[in-house]
PDB file of C-alpha atoms in Angstrom:
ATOM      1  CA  UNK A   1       0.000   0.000   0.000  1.00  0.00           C
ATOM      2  CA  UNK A   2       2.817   2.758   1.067  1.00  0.00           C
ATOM      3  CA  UNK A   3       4.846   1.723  -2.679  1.00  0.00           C
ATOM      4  CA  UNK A   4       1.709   2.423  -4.326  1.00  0.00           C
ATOM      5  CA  UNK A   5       1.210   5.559  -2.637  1.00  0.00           C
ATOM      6  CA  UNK A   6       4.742   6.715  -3.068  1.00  0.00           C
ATOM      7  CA  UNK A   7       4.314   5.439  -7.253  1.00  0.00           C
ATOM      8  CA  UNK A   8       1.139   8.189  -7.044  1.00  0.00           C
ATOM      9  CA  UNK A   9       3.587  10.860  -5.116  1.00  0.00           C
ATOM     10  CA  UNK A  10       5.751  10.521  -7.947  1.00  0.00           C
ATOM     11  CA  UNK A  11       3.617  10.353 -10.619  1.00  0.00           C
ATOM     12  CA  UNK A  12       1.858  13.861  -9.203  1.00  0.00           C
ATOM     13  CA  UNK A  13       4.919  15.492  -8.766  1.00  0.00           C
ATOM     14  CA  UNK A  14       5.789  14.847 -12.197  1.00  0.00           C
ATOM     15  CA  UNK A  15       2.831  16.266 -13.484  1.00  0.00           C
ATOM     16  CA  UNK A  16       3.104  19.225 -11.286  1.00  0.00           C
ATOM     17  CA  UNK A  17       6.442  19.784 -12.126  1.00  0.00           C
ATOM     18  CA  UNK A  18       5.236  19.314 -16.021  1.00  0.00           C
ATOM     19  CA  UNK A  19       2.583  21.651 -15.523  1.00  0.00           C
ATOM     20  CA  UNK A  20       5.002  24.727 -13.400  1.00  0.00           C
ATOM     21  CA  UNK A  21       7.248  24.795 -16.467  1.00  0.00           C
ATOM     22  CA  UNK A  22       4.269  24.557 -19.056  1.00  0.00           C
ATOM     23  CA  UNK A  23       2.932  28.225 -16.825  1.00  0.00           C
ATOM     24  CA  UNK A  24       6.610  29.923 -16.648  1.00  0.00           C
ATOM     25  CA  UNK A  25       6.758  29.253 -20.807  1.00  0.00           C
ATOM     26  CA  UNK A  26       3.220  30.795 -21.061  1.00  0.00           C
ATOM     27  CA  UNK A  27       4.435  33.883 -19.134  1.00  0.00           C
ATOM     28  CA  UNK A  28       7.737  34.451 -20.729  1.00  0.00           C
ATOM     29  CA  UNK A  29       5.715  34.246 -23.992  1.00  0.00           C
ATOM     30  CA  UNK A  30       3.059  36.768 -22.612  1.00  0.00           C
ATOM     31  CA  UNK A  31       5.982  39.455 -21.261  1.00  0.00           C
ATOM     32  CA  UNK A  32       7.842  38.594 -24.957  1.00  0.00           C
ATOM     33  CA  UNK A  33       4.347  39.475 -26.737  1.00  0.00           C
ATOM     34  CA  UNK A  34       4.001  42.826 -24.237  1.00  0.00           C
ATOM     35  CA  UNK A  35       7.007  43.588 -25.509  1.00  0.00           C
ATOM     36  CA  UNK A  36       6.379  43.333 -29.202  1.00  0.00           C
ATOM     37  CA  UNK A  37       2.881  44.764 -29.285  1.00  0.00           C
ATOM     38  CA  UNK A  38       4.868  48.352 -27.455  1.00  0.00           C
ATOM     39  CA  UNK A  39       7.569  48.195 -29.724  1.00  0.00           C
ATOM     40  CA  UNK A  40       5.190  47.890 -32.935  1.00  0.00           C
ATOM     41  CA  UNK A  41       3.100  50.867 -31.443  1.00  0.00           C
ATOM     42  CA  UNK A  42       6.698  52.860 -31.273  1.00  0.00           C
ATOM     43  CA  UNK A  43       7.198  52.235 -34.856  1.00  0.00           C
ATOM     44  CA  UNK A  44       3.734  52.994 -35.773  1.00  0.00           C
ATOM     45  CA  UNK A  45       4.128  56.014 -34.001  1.00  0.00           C
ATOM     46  CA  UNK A  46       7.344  56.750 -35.572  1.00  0.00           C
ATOM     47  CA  UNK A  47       6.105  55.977 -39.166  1.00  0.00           C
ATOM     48  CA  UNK A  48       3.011  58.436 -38.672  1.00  0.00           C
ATOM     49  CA  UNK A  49       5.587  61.314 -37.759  1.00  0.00           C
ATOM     50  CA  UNK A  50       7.908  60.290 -40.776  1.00  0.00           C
ATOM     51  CA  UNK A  51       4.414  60.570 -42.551  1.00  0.00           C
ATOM     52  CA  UNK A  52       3.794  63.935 -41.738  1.00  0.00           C
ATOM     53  CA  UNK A  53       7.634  65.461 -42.076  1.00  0.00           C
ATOM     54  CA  UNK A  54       7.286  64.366 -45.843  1.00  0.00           C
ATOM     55  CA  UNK A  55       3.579  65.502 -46.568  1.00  0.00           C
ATOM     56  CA  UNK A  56       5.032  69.045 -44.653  1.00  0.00           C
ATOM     57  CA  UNK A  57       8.107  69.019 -47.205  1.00  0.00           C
ATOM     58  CA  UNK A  58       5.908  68.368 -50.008  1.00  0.00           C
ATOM     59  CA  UNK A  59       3.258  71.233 -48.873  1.00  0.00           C
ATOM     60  CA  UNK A  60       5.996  73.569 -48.358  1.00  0.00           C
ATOM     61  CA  UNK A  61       7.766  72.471 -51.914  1.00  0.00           C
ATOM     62  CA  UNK A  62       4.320  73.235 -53.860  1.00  0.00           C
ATOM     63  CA  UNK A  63       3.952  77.047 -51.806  1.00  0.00           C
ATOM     64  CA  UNK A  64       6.728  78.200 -53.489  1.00  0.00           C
ATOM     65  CA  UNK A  65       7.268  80.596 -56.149  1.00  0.00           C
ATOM     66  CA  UNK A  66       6.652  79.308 -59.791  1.00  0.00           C
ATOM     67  CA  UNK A  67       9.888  80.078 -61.193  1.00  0.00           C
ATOM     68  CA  UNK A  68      11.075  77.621 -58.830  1.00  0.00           C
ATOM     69  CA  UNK A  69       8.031  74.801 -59.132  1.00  0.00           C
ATOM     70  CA  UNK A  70       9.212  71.829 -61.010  1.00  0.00           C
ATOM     71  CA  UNK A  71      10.347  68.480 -60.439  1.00  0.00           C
ATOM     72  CA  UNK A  72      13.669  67.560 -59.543  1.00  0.00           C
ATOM     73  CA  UNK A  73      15.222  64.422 -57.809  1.00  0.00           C
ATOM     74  CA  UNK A  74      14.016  65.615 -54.455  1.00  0.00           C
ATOM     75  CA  UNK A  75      10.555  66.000 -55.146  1.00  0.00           C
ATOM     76  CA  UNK A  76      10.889  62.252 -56.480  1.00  0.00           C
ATOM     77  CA  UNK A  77      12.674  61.333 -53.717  1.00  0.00           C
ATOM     78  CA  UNK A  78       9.590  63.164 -51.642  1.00  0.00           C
ATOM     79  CA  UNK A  79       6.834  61.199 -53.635  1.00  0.00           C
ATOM     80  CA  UNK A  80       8.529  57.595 -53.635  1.00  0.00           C
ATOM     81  CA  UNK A  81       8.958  58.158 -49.607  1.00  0.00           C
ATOM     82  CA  UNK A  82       5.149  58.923 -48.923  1.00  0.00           C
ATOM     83  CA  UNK A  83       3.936  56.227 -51.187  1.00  0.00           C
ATOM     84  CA  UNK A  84       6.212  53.851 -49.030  1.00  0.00           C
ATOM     85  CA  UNK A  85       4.988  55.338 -45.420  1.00  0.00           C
ATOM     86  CA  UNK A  86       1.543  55.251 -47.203  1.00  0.00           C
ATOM     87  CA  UNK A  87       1.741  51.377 -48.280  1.00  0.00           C
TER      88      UNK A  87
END
């Protein structure tokens, strides 16, 4: 009777000690994913304000005079860098 008791123990404690390391994996994974979902908002945060430095550029490019209105390689430059923070 006391082997088959101490066969249970052991059998428990394995499953316990299965089921501890099965809740520290789930909660290194949930501080990881924390992590990940603040450093995405950063960079969403970070491509709006890229966003609106080059729609500023391009506002200020099209006030100016018309002698000096036309497009060169940084208004392309300008264009092809919205589209991307657009996409």
């Amino acid at each position: 009777a006391k082997k088959q008791v101490m066969v249970k123990a052991e059998h428990h404690e394995k499953i316990i000690d299965t089921s501890y390391t099965c809740i520290k994996e789930i909660e290194d994974a949930s501080v990881q994913m924390e992590d990940s979902a603040v450093k995405l908002k950063h960079e969403r945060f970070y491509g709006f304000a890229a966003l609106q430095v080059c729609a500023r550029r391009l506002d200020l490019r099209e006030k100016r005079p018309s002698a000096e209105t036309f497009a060169d390689a940084l208004s392309d430059a300008l264009n092809r860098e919205k589209s991307l923070l657009e996409a």
